[in-house]
mmCIF file of C-alpha atoms in Angstrom:
data_model
loop_
_atom_site.group_PDB
_atom_site.id
_atom_site.type_symbol
_atom_site.label_atom_id
_atom_site.label_comp_id
_atom_site.label_asym_id
_atom_site.label_seq_id
_atom_site.Cartn_x
_atom_site.Cartn_y
_atom_site.Cartn_z
ATOM 1 C CA MET K 1379 16.090 72.571 52.574
ATOM 2 C CA ASP K 1380 17.955 75.778 53.184
ATOM 3 C CA GLN K 1381 21.124 76.146 51.207
ATOM 4 C CA GLN K 1382 24.105 78.324 52.074
ATOM 5 C CA ASP K 1383 25.695 80.513 49.403
ATOM 6 C CA ASP K 1384 28.794 78.974 47.874
ATOM 7 C CA GLY K 1385 31.563 80.736 49.770
ATOM 8 C CA SER K 1386 34.335 78.397 48.679
ATOM 9 C CA ASP K 1387 37.298 79.957 46.940
ATOM 10 C CA VAL K 1388 39.068 78.761 43.806
ATOM 11 C CA GLU K 1389 42.001 77.206 45.650
ATOM 12 C CA SER K 1390 39.744 75.196 47.940
ATOM 13 C CA GLU K 1391 37.474 73.969 45.142
ATOM 14 C CA ALA K 1392 40.441 72.723 43.154
ATOM 15 C CA TYR K 1393 40.557 69.474 45.087
ATOM 16 C CA LEU K 1394 36.898 69.053 46.051
ATOM 17 C CA GLY K 1395 35.960 66.329 43.632
ATOM 18 C CA ASP K 1396 39.310 65.049 42.361
ATOM 19 C CA ASP K 1397 40.609 61.458 42.272
ATOM 20 C CA ASP K 1398 38.369 58.413 42.383
ATOM 21 C CA GLY K 1399 38.657 55.930 45.243
ATOM 22 C CA ASN K 1400 39.775 52.329 44.844
ATOM 23 C CA VAL K 1401 36.972 49.813 44.593
ATOM 24 C CA GLY K 1402 37.035 47.325 47.458
ATOM 25 C CA PRO K 1403 35.650 43.767 47.433
ATOM 26 C CA GLN K 1404 32.491 44.697 49.354
ATOM 27 C CA ASP K 1405 30.289 42.186 47.537
ATOM 28 C CA GLN K 1406 32.587 39.221 48.137
ATOM 29 C CA GLU K 1407 31.485 36.718 50.753
ATOM 30 C CA VAL K 1408 34.044 35.704 53.366
ATOM 31 C CA ALA K 1409 34.341 31.944 53.414
ATOM 32 C CA ASP K 1410 37.252 31.449 55.797
ATOM 33 C CA LEU K 1411 36.191 33.207 58.988
ATOM 34 C CA ASP K 1412 35.141 30.112 60.863
ATOM 35 C CA GLY K 1413 38.209 28.325 62.163
ATOM 36 C CA ALA K 1414 40.593 29.973 59.700
ATOM 37 C CA GLU K 1415 44.293 29.926 60.456
ATOM 38 C CA ALA K 1416 45.888 33.316 60.901
ATOM 39 C CA ASP K 1417 48.652 33.229 58.304
ATOM 40 C CA GLY K 1418 51.023 36.072 59.126
ATOM 41 C CA GLY K 1419 49.891 39.240 60.842
ATOM 42 C CA TYR K 1420 50.201 39.637 64.576
ATOM 43 C CA GLU K 1421 51.556 36.950 66.849
ATOM 44 C CA SER K 1422 49.256 35.745 69.622
ATOM 45 C CA ASP K 1423 50.090 36.534 73.247
ATOM 46 C CA SER K 1424 49.273 32.964 74.283
ATOM 47 C CA GLU K 1425 48.851 29.542 72.708
ATOM 48 C CA GLU K 1426 45.107 29.861 72.779
ATOM 49 C CA GLY K 1427 45.183 33.522 71.702
ATOM 50 C CA GLN K 1428 42.532 34.360 74.284
ATOM 51 C CA ASP K 1429 42.443 37.138 76.837
ATOM 52 C CA GLU K 1430 42.964 35.581 80.270
ATOM 53 C CA GLY K 1431 42.729 38.711 82.404
ATOM 54 C CA GLU K 1432 39.835 37.597 84.611
ATOM 55 C CA GLY K 1433 40.513 37.777 88.315
ATOM 56 C CA GLN K 1434 43.505 40.078 88.038
ATOM 57 C CA THR K 1435 43.707 42.630 90.846
ATOM 58 C CA GLU K 1436 46.755 44.538 89.610
ATOM 59 C CA VAL K 1437 47.016 46.178 86.234
ATOM 60 C CA THR K 1438 50.276 45.529 84.409
ATOM 61 C CA ASP K 1439 51.364 48.631 82.528
ATOM 62 C CA ASP K 1440 52.250 47.500 79.005
ATOM 63 C CA ALA K 1441 52.533 51.042 77.642
ATOM 64 C CA VAL K 1442 55.665 52.077 75.792
ATOM 65 C CA HIS K 1443 54.816 55.702 76.648
ATOM 66 C CA CYS K 1444 52.440 57.156 79.252
ATOM 67 C CA PHE K 1445 51.489 60.829 78.865
ATOM 68 C CA LYS K 1446 50.398 62.324 82.194
ATOM 69 C CA GLU K 1447 50.058 66.075 81.564
ATOM 70 C CA HIS K 1448 46.253 66.107 81.489
ATOM 71 C CA LYS K 1449 44.311 67.066 84.620
ATOM 72 C CA ASP K 1450 41.022 65.476 83.563
ATOM 73 C CA ALA K 1451 39.735 62.645 81.393
ATOM 74 C CA VAL K 1452 41.257 62.318 77.917
ATOM 75 C CA PHE K 1453 38.401 62.271 75.412
ATOM 76 C CA ALA K 1454 40.226 62.569 72.086
ATOM 77 C CA VAL K 1455 43.485 61.314 70.568
ATOM 78 C CA ALA K 1456 45.021 61.521 67.099
ATOM 79 C CA TRP K 1457 48.164 60.221 65.387
ATOM 80 C CA ASN K 1458 50.004 62.274 62.800
ATOM 81 C CA PRO K 1459 49.848 60.355 59.483
ATOM 82 C CA ALA K 1460 53.108 61.879 58.220
ATOM 83 C CA GLN K 1461 55.262 61.926 61.362
ATOM 84 C CA ALA K 1462 55.440 58.515 62.975
ATOM 85 C CA ASP K 1463 56.243 59.737 66.490
ATOM 86 C CA MET K 1464 53.880 62.731 66.697
ATOM 87 C CA VAL K 1465 50.523 62.394 68.459
ATOM 88 C CA ALA K 1466 47.904 64.623 70.058
ATOM 89 C CA SER K 1467 45.543 64.313 72.998
ATOM 90 C CA GLY K 1468 42.751 66.479 74.398
ATOM 91 C CA GLY K 1469 40.310 66.252 77.254
ATOM 92 C CA GLY K 1470 38.157 67.583 80.024
ATOM 93 C CA ASP K 1471 40.833 70.023 81.197
ATOM 94 C CA ASP K 1472 40.069 72.185 78.106
ATOM 95 C CA ILE K 1473 43.612 71.643 76.811
ATOM 96 C CA ALA K 1474 45.126 69.716 73.920
ATOM 97 C CA TYR K 1475 48.749 68.652 73.637
ATOM 98 C CA ILE K 1476 50.987 67.714 70.739
ATOM 99 C CA TRP K 1477 53.722 65.352 71.917
ATOM 100 C CA ARG K 1478 56.185 62.780 70.633
ATOM 101 C CA VAL K 1479 56.189 59.092 71.451
ATOM 102 C CA ARG K 1480 59.259 58.009 73.448
ATOM 103 C CA HIS K 1481 60.648 61.562 73.376
ATOM 104 C CA GLU K 1482 60.644 64.582 75.653
ATOM 105 C CA GLY K 1483 59.026 67.855 74.691
ATOM 106 C CA LEU K 1484 55.482 68.905 73.901
ATOM 107 C CA HIS K 1485 53.301 71.753 72.702
ATOM 108 C CA THR K 1486 50.519 72.870 75.035
ATOM 109 C CA LEU K 1487 47.505 74.044 73.040
ATOM 110 C CA LYS K 1488 45.536 76.499 75.163
ATOM 111 C CA GLY K 1489 42.564 78.564 74.056
ATOM 112 C CA HIS K 1490 39.480 76.410 74.416
ATOM 113 C CA THR K 1491 37.174 77.210 77.325
ATOM 114 C CA ASP K 1492 35.514 73.809 77.574
ATOM 115 C CA SER K 1493 36.405 70.154 77.018
ATOM 116 C CA VAL K 1494 38.319 69.180 73.881
ATOM 117 C CA ALA K 1495 36.091 66.509 72.350
ATOM 118 C CA ALA K 1496 37.696 65.862 68.958
ATOM 119 C CA LEU K 1497 41.125 65.955 67.312
ATOM 120 C CA ALA K 1498 42.384 65.237 63.796
ATOM 121 C CA PHE K 1499 45.577 65.846 61.803
ATOM 122 C CA ASN K 1500 45.346 66.803 58.140
ATOM 123 C CA SER K 1501 46.664 64.394 55.513
ATOM 124 C CA SER K 1502 50.082 66.054 55.326
ATOM 125 C CA GLY K 1503 50.431 66.148 59.112
ATOM 126 C CA THR K 1504 51.180 69.876 59.148
ATOM 127 C CA LEU K 1505 47.975 70.966 60.884
ATOM 128 C CA LEU K 1506 45.899 69.718 63.820
ATOM 129 C CA ALA K 1507 42.218 70.543 64.260
ATOM 130 C CA SER K 1508 40.571 70.512 67.683
ATOM 131 C CA GLY K 1509 36.834 70.600 68.327
ATOM 132 C CA SER K 1510 35.470 71.651 71.699
ATOM 133 C CA LEU K 1511 32.324 71.822 73.759
ATOM 134 C CA ASP K 1512 32.909 75.608 73.694
ATOM 135 C CA SER K 1513 31.481 75.495 70.108
ATOM 136 C CA ARG K 1514 34.796 76.398 68.442
ATOM 137 C CA VAL K 1515 37.215 74.619 66.142
ATOM 138 C CA SER K 1516 40.877 75.596 66.414
ATOM 139 C CA ILE K 1517 43.600 74.974 63.836
ATOM 140 C CA TRP K 1518 47.132 74.462 65.165
ATOM 141 C CA GLU K 1519 50.486 74.248 63.444
ATOM 142 C CA SER K 1520 51.871 70.800 64.241
ATOM 143 C CA SER K 1521 55.539 71.769 64.277
ATOM 144 C CA SER K 1522 55.195 74.712 66.658
ATOM 145 C CA GLY K 1523 51.839 74.357 68.411
ATOM 146 C CA ARG K 1524 50.909 77.846 67.217
ATOM 147 C CA CYS K 1525 47.180 78.546 66.869
ATOM 148 C CA VAL K 1526 46.641 79.412 63.211
ATOM 149 C CA HIS K 1527 42.883 80.035 63.398
ATOM 150 C CA SER K 1528 40.074 79.910 65.919
ATOM 151 C CA LEU K 1529 37.008 79.100 63.842
ATOM 152 C CA GLU K 1530 33.623 80.243 65.095
ATOM 153 C CA GLY K 1531 30.152 79.601 63.789
ATOM 154 C CA PRO K 1532 28.432 76.664 65.519
ATOM 155 C CA GLY K 1533 26.018 77.713 68.236
ATOM 156 C CA GLU K 1534 26.655 74.720 70.473
ATOM 157 C CA SER K 1535 29.228 71.999 71.196
ATOM 158 C CA VAL K 1536 31.369 70.569 68.416
ATOM 159 C CA ASP K 1537 31.173 66.765 68.505
ATOM 160 C CA TRP K 1538 33.663 65.811 65.778
ATOM 161 C CA VAL K 1539 36.103 67.183 63.224
ATOM 162 C CA ALA K 1540 37.245 65.650 59.919
ATOM 163 C CA TRP K 1541 39.631 66.782 57.179
ATOM 164 C CA HIS K 1542 39.254 66.567 53.436
ATOM 165 C CA PRO K 1543 41.355 63.542 52.368
ATOM 166 C CA ARG K 1544 43.765 65.650 50.315
ATOM 167 C CA GLY K 1545 43.193 69.334 51.045
ATOM 168 C CA ASP K 1546 43.261 71.717 53.982
ATOM 169 C CA VAL K 1547 39.504 71.904 54.370
ATOM 170 C CA ILE K 1548 38.071 71.066 57.786
ATOM 171 C CA LEU K 1549 34.577 69.794 58.528
ATOM 172 C CA ALA K 1550 32.838 69.784 61.926
ATOM 173 C CA GLY K 1551 29.479 68.668 63.324
ATOM 174 C CA SER K 1552 27.633 70.432 66.121
ATOM 175 C CA GLU K 1553 24.926 69.978 68.708
ATOM 176 C CA ASP K 1554 23.080 72.890 67.040
ATOM 177 C CA PHE K 1555 21.881 70.581 64.202
ATOM 178 C CA THR K 1556 24.425 71.914 61.671
ATOM 179 C CA ALA K 1557 27.742 70.949 60.079
ATOM 180 C CA TRP K 1558 30.348 73.520 59.065
ATOM 181 C CA MET K 1559 33.188 73.610 56.552
ATOM 182 C CA TRP K 1560 36.136 76.027 56.606
ATOM 183 C CA ASN K 1561 39.282 76.692 54.595
ATOM 184 C CA ALA K 1562 41.926 75.922 57.216
ATOM 185 C CA GLN K 1563 44.582 78.003 55.469
ATOM 186 C CA SER K 1564 42.595 81.240 55.343
ATOM 187 C CA GLY K 1565 40.125 80.588 58.148
ATOM 188 C CA ASP K 1566 37.230 81.436 55.839
ATOM 189 C CA MET K 1567 33.910 79.674 56.274
ATOM 190 C CA MET K 1568 33.055 77.799 53.079
ATOM 191 C CA GLN K 1569 29.687 76.171 53.799
ATOM 192 C CA VAL K 1570 27.097 75.589 56.491
ATOM 193 C CA PHE K 1571 25.046 72.433 56.054
ATOM 194 C CA TYR K 1572 21.484 72.864 57.336
ATOM 195 C CA GLY K 1573 18.805 70.171 57.427
ATOM 196 C CA HIS K 1574 19.272 67.893 60.432
ATOM 197 C CA THR K 1575 16.672 68.030 63.203
ATOM 198 C CA GLY K 1576 19.042 66.794 65.892
ATOM 199 C CA ALA K 1577 22.682 67.040 66.842
ATOM 200 C CA VAL K 1578 25.042 66.088 64.002
ATOM 201 C CA ARG K 1579 26.763 63.208 65.796
ATOM 202 C CA CYS K 1580 29.032 61.865 63.057
ATOM 203 C CA GLY K 1581 30.286 62.774 59.625
ATOM 204 C CA ARG K 1582 33.169 62.908 57.182
ATOM 205 C CA PHE K 1583 34.183 63.376 53.572
ATOM 206 C CA THR K 1584 33.968 60.337 51.337
ATOM 207 C CA PRO K 1585 37.435 58.953 50.490
ATOM 208 C CA ASP K 1586 37.251 60.398 46.965
ATOM 209 C CA GLY K 1587 36.707 63.858 48.482
ATOM 210 C CA LYS K 1588 33.639 64.579 46.356
ATOM 211 C CA THR K 1589 30.894 64.210 48.947
ATOM 212 C CA ILE K 1590 30.148 64.855 52.618
ATOM 213 C CA VAL K 1591 28.112 62.398 54.711
ATOM 214 C CA THR K 1592 26.593 63.288 58.104
ATOM 215 C CA GLY K 1593 24.501 61.419 60.660
ATOM 216 C CA GLY K 1594 21.833 62.909 62.936
ATOM 217 C CA GLY K 1595 21.636 61.993 66.600
ATOM 218 C CA GLU K 1596 18.734 61.913 69.037
ATOM 219 C CA GLY K 1597 15.536 63.259 67.480
ATOM 220 C CA ASP K 1598 16.857 62.901 63.933
ATOM 221 C CA ALA K 1599 17.999 59.369 62.903
ATOM 222 C CA THR K 1600 18.827 60.396 59.324
ATOM 223 C CA LEU K 1601 21.882 60.091 57.126
ATOM 224 C CA LYS K 1602 22.431 63.040 54.785
ATOM 225 C CA VAL K 1603 24.637 63.322 51.715
ATOM 226 C CA TRP K 1604 25.928 66.782 50.728
ATOM 227 C CA ASP K 1605 27.660 68.493 47.836
ATOM 228 C CA PRO K 1606 30.615 70.345 49.423
ATOM 229 C CA LYS K 1607 30.817 72.855 46.559
ATOM 230 C CA THR K 1608 27.220 74.085 46.787
ATOM 231 C CA GLY K 1609 26.208 73.095 50.318
ATOM 232 C CA SER K 1610 23.092 71.382 48.969
ATOM 233 C CA CYS K 1611 21.743 68.118 50.356
ATOM 234 C CA THR K 1612 21.770 65.585 47.520
ATOM 235 C CA GLY K 1613 20.187 62.721 49.416
ATOM 236 C CA THR K 1614 18.661 61.637 52.718
ATOM 237 C CA ILE K 1615 18.335 58.100 54.033
ATOM 238 C CA GLN K 1616 15.617 57.779 56.666
ATOM 239 C CA GLY K 1617 12.365 56.135 57.645
ATOM 240 C CA HIS K 1618 11.311 52.578 56.825
ATOM 241 C CA GLY K 1619 14.243 50.189 56.785
ATOM 242 C CA PHE K 1620 16.630 52.698 58.330
ATOM 243 C CA HIS K 1621 17.424 53.545 61.946
ATOM 244 C CA THR K 1622 14.687 54.287 64.470
ATOM 245 C CA ALA K 1623 16.927 56.200 66.898
ATOM 246 C CA GLY K 1624 19.847 58.588 66.679
ATOM 247 C CA LEU K 1625 23.021 57.721 64.776
ATOM 248 C CA THR K 1626 26.287 57.502 66.730
ATOM 249 C CA SER K 1627 28.952 56.635 64.154
ATOM 250 C CA LEU K 1628 29.672 55.909 60.513
ATOM 251 C CA ASP K 1629 32.352 54.584 58.170
ATOM 252 C CA ILE K 1630 32.612 54.665 54.382
ATOM 253 C CA SER K 1631 34.066 52.120 51.951
ATOM 254 C CA ALA K 1632 37.272 52.929 50.070
ATOM 255 C CA ASP K 1633 35.370 53.293 46.794
ATOM 256 C CA SER K 1634 33.033 55.897 48.372
ATOM 257 C CA THR K 1635 29.875 53.938 47.523
ATOM 258 C CA VAL K 1636 28.893 52.170 50.755
ATOM 259 C CA VAL K 1637 28.327 53.537 54.252
ATOM 260 C CA ILE K 1638 27.873 51.690 57.537
ATOM 261 C CA THR K 1639 26.054 53.474 60.364
ATOM 262 C CA GLY K 1640 25.723 52.667 64.058
ATOM 263 C CA SER K 1641 22.773 53.755 66.154
ATOM 264 C CA GLU K 1642 21.232 53.991 69.589
ATOM 265 C CA ASP K 1643 18.579 51.571 68.253
ATOM 266 C CA MET K 1644 21.094 48.722 68.818
ATOM 267 C CA THR K 1645 21.616 48.057 65.108
ATOM 268 C CA ALA K 1646 23.986 48.962 62.315
ATOM 269 C CA LYS K 1647 22.859 49.562 58.743
ATOM 270 C CA ILE K 1648 24.747 49.303 55.489
ATOM 271 C CA SER K 1649 23.548 51.573 52.686
ATOM 272 C CA ASN K 1650 24.438 52.611 49.156
ATOM 273 C CA LEU K 1651 25.401 56.283 49.045
ATOM 274 C CA HIS K 1652 24.656 56.644 45.333
ATOM 275 C CA THR K 1653 21.140 55.186 45.358
ATOM 276 C CA GLY K 1654 20.140 55.845 48.963
ATOM 277 C CA LYS K 1655 19.077 52.212 49.312
ATOM 278 C CA VAL K 1656 19.495 50.430 52.649
ATOM 279 C CA LEU K 1657 21.324 47.250 51.714
ATOM 280 C CA GLY K 1658 20.918 45.479 55.013
ATOM 281 C CA THR K 1659 20.680 45.502 58.788
ATOM 282 C CA PHE K 1660 23.237 44.147 61.230
ATOM 283 C CA GLN K 1661 21.097 43.114 64.184
ATOM 284 C CA GLY K 1662 22.539 41.333 67.223
ATOM 285 C CA HIS K 1663 23.517 43.865 69.872
ATOM 286 C CA THR K 1664 21.484 44.445 73.024
ATOM 287 C CA ASP K 1665 22.520 48.078 73.589
ATOM 288 C CA SER K 1666 23.586 51.143 71.643
ATOM 289 C CA VAL K 1667 26.138 50.642 68.841
ATOM 290 C CA GLU K 1668 28.847 53.239 69.539
ATOM 291 C CA ALA K 1669 31.473 52.570 66.843
ATOM 292 C CA VAL K 1670 31.525 50.937 63.405
ATOM 293 C CA ALA K 1671 34.188 50.105 60.832
ATOM 294 C CA LEU K 1672 34.534 48.526 57.393
ATOM 295 C CA SER K 1673 37.636 46.398 56.982
ATOM 296 C CA ALA K 1674 40.013 47.295 54.152
ATOM 297 C CA ALA K 1675 41.411 43.754 54.118
ATOM 298 C CA LEU K 1676 38.207 41.705 53.983
ATOM 299 C CA PRO K 1677 34.551 42.325 53.030
ATOM 300 C CA VAL K 1678 33.513 42.389 56.675
ATOM 301 C CA ALA K 1679 32.328 45.028 59.119
ATOM 302 C CA ALA K 1680 32.822 45.439 62.853
ATOM 303 C CA THR K 1681 30.395 47.024 65.316
ATOM 304 C CA ALA K 1682 31.139 47.946 68.939
ATOM 305 C CA SER K 1683 28.465 48.332 71.585
ATOM 306 C CA ILE K 1684 27.702 49.320 75.149
ATOM 307 C CA ASP K 1685 26.722 45.648 75.594
ATOM 308 C CA GLY K 1686 30.432 44.727 75.726
ATOM 309 C CA LYS K 1687 30.506 42.974 72.379
ATOM 310 C CA VAL K 1688 32.205 43.689 69.093
ATOM 311 C CA LEU K 1689 30.445 41.755 66.363
ATOM 312 C CA ILE K 1690 32.100 40.850 63.059
ATOM 313 C CA TRP K 1691 29.709 40.781 60.117
ATOM 314 C CA ASP K 1692 29.860 39.305 56.640
ATOM 315 C CA ASN K 1693 28.869 42.183 54.362
ATOM 316 C CA ALA K 1694 27.353 39.892 51.733
ATOM 317 C CA THR K 1695 25.224 37.640 53.941
ATOM 318 C CA LEU K 1696 24.647 40.126 56.813
ATOM 319 C CA SER K 1697 25.418 37.291 59.228
ATOM 320 C CA VAL K 1698 27.562 37.371 62.364
ATOM 321 C CA ARG K 1699 30.914 35.745 61.646
ATOM 322 C CA GLY K 1700 32.508 36.343 65.019
ATOM 323 C CA THR K 1701 31.819 37.720 68.496
ATOM 324 C CA CYS K 1702 34.539 39.559 70.394
ATOM 325 C CA GLU K 1703 33.521 39.477 74.048
ATOM 326 C CA HIS K 1704 34.673 42.284 76.365
ATOM 327 C CA PRO K 1705 34.071 42.588 80.117
ATOM 328 C CA GLU K 1706 32.622 46.098 79.762
ATOM 329 C CA ALA K 1707 31.291 48.524 77.161
ATOM 330 C CA VAL K 1708 33.304 49.196 73.995
ATOM 331 C CA VAL K 1709 33.117 52.742 72.632
ATOM 332 C CA ALA K 1710 36.176 52.910 70.364
ATOM 333 C CA LEU K 1711 37.661 50.760 67.622
ATOM 334 C CA CYS K 1712 39.855 51.063 64.562
ATOM 335 C CA CYS K 1713 40.766 48.725 61.715
ATOM 336 C CA HIS K 1714 44.233 47.785 60.539
ATOM 337 C CA PRO K 1715 44.769 49.448 57.121
ATOM 338 C CA SER K 1716 45.889 46.289 55.324
ATOM 339 C CA GLN K 1717 45.530 43.229 57.580
ATOM 340 C CA PRO K 1718 42.330 41.519 58.850
ATOM 341 C CA LEU K 1719 42.675 42.977 62.348
ATOM 342 C CA ILE K 1720 40.805 45.404 64.582
ATOM 343 C CA PHE K 1721 41.843 47.205 67.745
ATOM 344 C CA THR K 1722 39.288 47.951 70.455
ATOM 345 C CA GLY K 1723 39.212 50.284 73.442
ATOM 346 C CA CYS K 1724 37.112 49.068 76.357
ATOM 347 C CA LEU K 1725 35.812 50.689 79.526
ATOM 348 C CA ASP K 1726 37.835 48.114 81.492
ATOM 349 C CA GLY K 1727 40.941 50.085 80.448
ATOM 350 C CA ALA K 1728 42.384 47.514 78.032
ATOM 351 C CA VAL K 1729 43.241 47.736 74.345
ATOM 352 C CA ARG K 1730 42.801 44.498 72.424
ATOM 353 C CA CYS K 1731 43.746 43.269 68.967
ATOM 354 C CA TRP K 1732 41.346 40.821 67.304
ATOM 355 C CA ASP K 1733 41.597 38.655 64.205
ATOM 356 C CA LEU K 1734 38.616 39.416 61.948
ATOM 357 C CA ARG K 1735 38.778 35.934 60.404
ATOM 358 C CA THR K 1736 38.361 34.052 63.660
ATOM 359 C CA GLY K 1737 36.995 36.515 66.228
ATOM 360 C CA VAL K 1738 39.937 35.589 68.464
ATOM 361 C CA CYS K 1739 41.689 38.113 70.716
ATOM 362 C CA ILE K 1740 45.337 37.715 69.777
ATOM 363 C CA GLN K 1741 46.853 40.459 71.948
ATOM 364 C CA THR K 1742 45.765 42.458 75.005
ATOM 365 C CA ARG K 1743 47.479 45.553 76.358
ATOM 366 C CA THR K 1744 46.763 46.944 79.827
ATOM 367 C CA GLY K 1745 47.869 49.960 81.806
ATOM 368 C CA ASN K 1746 44.952 52.354 81.936
ATOM 369 C CA THR K 1747 43.087 52.180 85.238
ATOM 370 C CA LYS K 1748 39.802 53.568 83.893
ATOM 371 C CA GLY K 1749 37.804 53.338 80.696
ATOM 372 C CA ILE K 1750 39.227 54.092 77.259
ATOM 373 C CA GLN K 1751 37.303 56.765 75.341
ATOM 374 C CA SER K 1752 39.309 57.085 72.135
ATOM 375 C CA VAL K 1753 41.923 55.167 70.140
ATOM 376 C CA ALA K 1754 44.210 56.049 67.219
ATOM 377 C CA LEU K 1755 46.491 53.834 65.155
ATOM 378 C CA SER K 1756 50.082 54.703 64.222
ATOM 379 C CA PRO K 1757 50.845 55.097 60.485
ATOM 380 C CA ASP K 1758 52.581 51.701 60.359
ATOM 381 C CA ALA K 1759 49.847 50.103 62.512
ATOM 382 C CA SER K 1760 52.384 48.873 65.069
ATOM 383 C CA MET K 1761 51.104 51.014 67.967
ATOM 384 C CA VAL K 1762 47.785 52.216 69.380
ATOM 385 C CA LEU K 1763 47.267 55.477 71.252
ATOM 386 C CA ALA K 1764 44.507 55.298 73.871
ATOM 387 C CA GLY K 1765 42.859 58.193 75.703
ATOM 388 C CA SER K 1766 41.363 57.313 79.069
ATOM 389 C CA ASP K 1767 39.173 58.534 81.900
ATOM 390 C CA ASP K 1768 42.219 58.036 84.157
ATOM 391 C CA MET K 1769 43.627 61.354 82.783
ATOM 392 C CA THR K 1770 46.379 59.679 80.759
ATOM 393 C CA ALA K 1771 47.071 58.867 77.130
ATOM 394 C CA ARG K 1772 49.052 55.670 76.678
ATOM 395 C CA VAL K 1773 50.831 54.230 73.661
ATOM 396 C CA TYR K 1774 50.798 50.455 73.330
ATOM 397 C CA GLY K 1775 52.959 48.388 70.992
ATOM 398 C CA PHE K 1776 51.543 45.459 69.046
ATOM 399 C CA HIS K 1777 54.313 43.179 67.787
ATOM 400 C CA ASN K 1778 54.202 41.735 64.301
ATOM 401 C CA ALA K 1779 55.029 38.104 63.608
#
C-alpha cells in the first residue's frame, strides 16, 4: 500500500482524533416492531397511515418552497446544520445555489465546468463544499457565496464530499480510485488515500473524527479504514463473507464501531470497524442497494433499493422487520435524528415518511414530476429538501403530532 507523506498542519491535526462518540444500543433486539403503536412522533396522513396515491393522474404540490433556478436535473442537496432556513442545491447545469427556505434571495455558485454531484455544509454551517464531475472540489462561504478555494487533485469525477465532524477538513472520493483530504481554511492538501482498485463510491469520517472509512465501487468491492493523520490504510474488509460487487453507500454507528454497507450485489453488510469482522448480511433485495442508514433511535437499519423496496432490519437477528413498498426505485433516504422514522426519496417523485417500528408509511408528500435523486433533512427534522430530475428542489413539511 502506497502511503502519502503526512502533509497535515498542526491546526488541522488538533481535532483529528478528539472526543469519543456515544455508544448506541446496536446489540439490543427490537421486540416491538410488529404491530407496535406509534406513541408520539409524526401524525399519520390517513386513518390507515398508508399511501393511497395509486391511480392519481395529477400531482398535488405539497411543497412549502419550490426552487426553480436550475436548468437541468438537481443531483445534490444539503441543509445547513446551523442556519435553519439555509439550504443548497446543485445539478446537471454545472451550478450550485445557496438559498433560503420561504425567503427571497440566493447566491449563485459558478465555477464548475461539469455537473455538481455532491454538496455538504460543515458542522458550523459557515462553509459549503461542492464536488463535481469536473474533478474539482470547491469551498464556498455560506453567508456570501464567495468561492474560498477551488481544490484540485483528483484525476476524474468527484462522487461525494464529507466534512470532519468538528473541524474544517474536507474529504472527497473520486472515480480515479483515490480519496483526498484538504484543509478547507488554507486550501492545502493534507492526504491522498491510495489503495482502491475501483472508483471510491462512498466514504466519510467516523463520528468520533478519528478514522476515515471508504467503499470501492465496480471492480473493487472493498471497505477500507484509514488513519487521517498518516494516510495509512489500517484495515480492509473484503473477500469471503463480504460483498461480491461494488459498494454504493455506507453509514456508521454513533459510537464509531459498526458500519453498514450497501452494494450492487443486492445485499447490505454490517461489520465491526475495529476488528474487521463481518457481523452479518442483510439479504432480501432483488436489485442493487443504493442507500443505507442506521437508526439513532432504535437498533435497526434501513436499506433502499432499485427494486422499489426499503427494508427495515433488526440489527441483532439480521431479520426483516418491515417492508416499505414504493412504486419505483428508491435511491435516497435519511433517518430522523431522534425518532424511529425514515424519509425516502423515490423515482416516482414522492417523499415519504415511514415508521421504523411498523413499516407503515405515515406521510407522503408530492410535487416533483420526476424522480428524486437526493434528500436532506432540516436541523429540527420538520422538513425535507428533495432534489429532482424535474430541475427543481422542493422543501416539504412533515407535521409533528
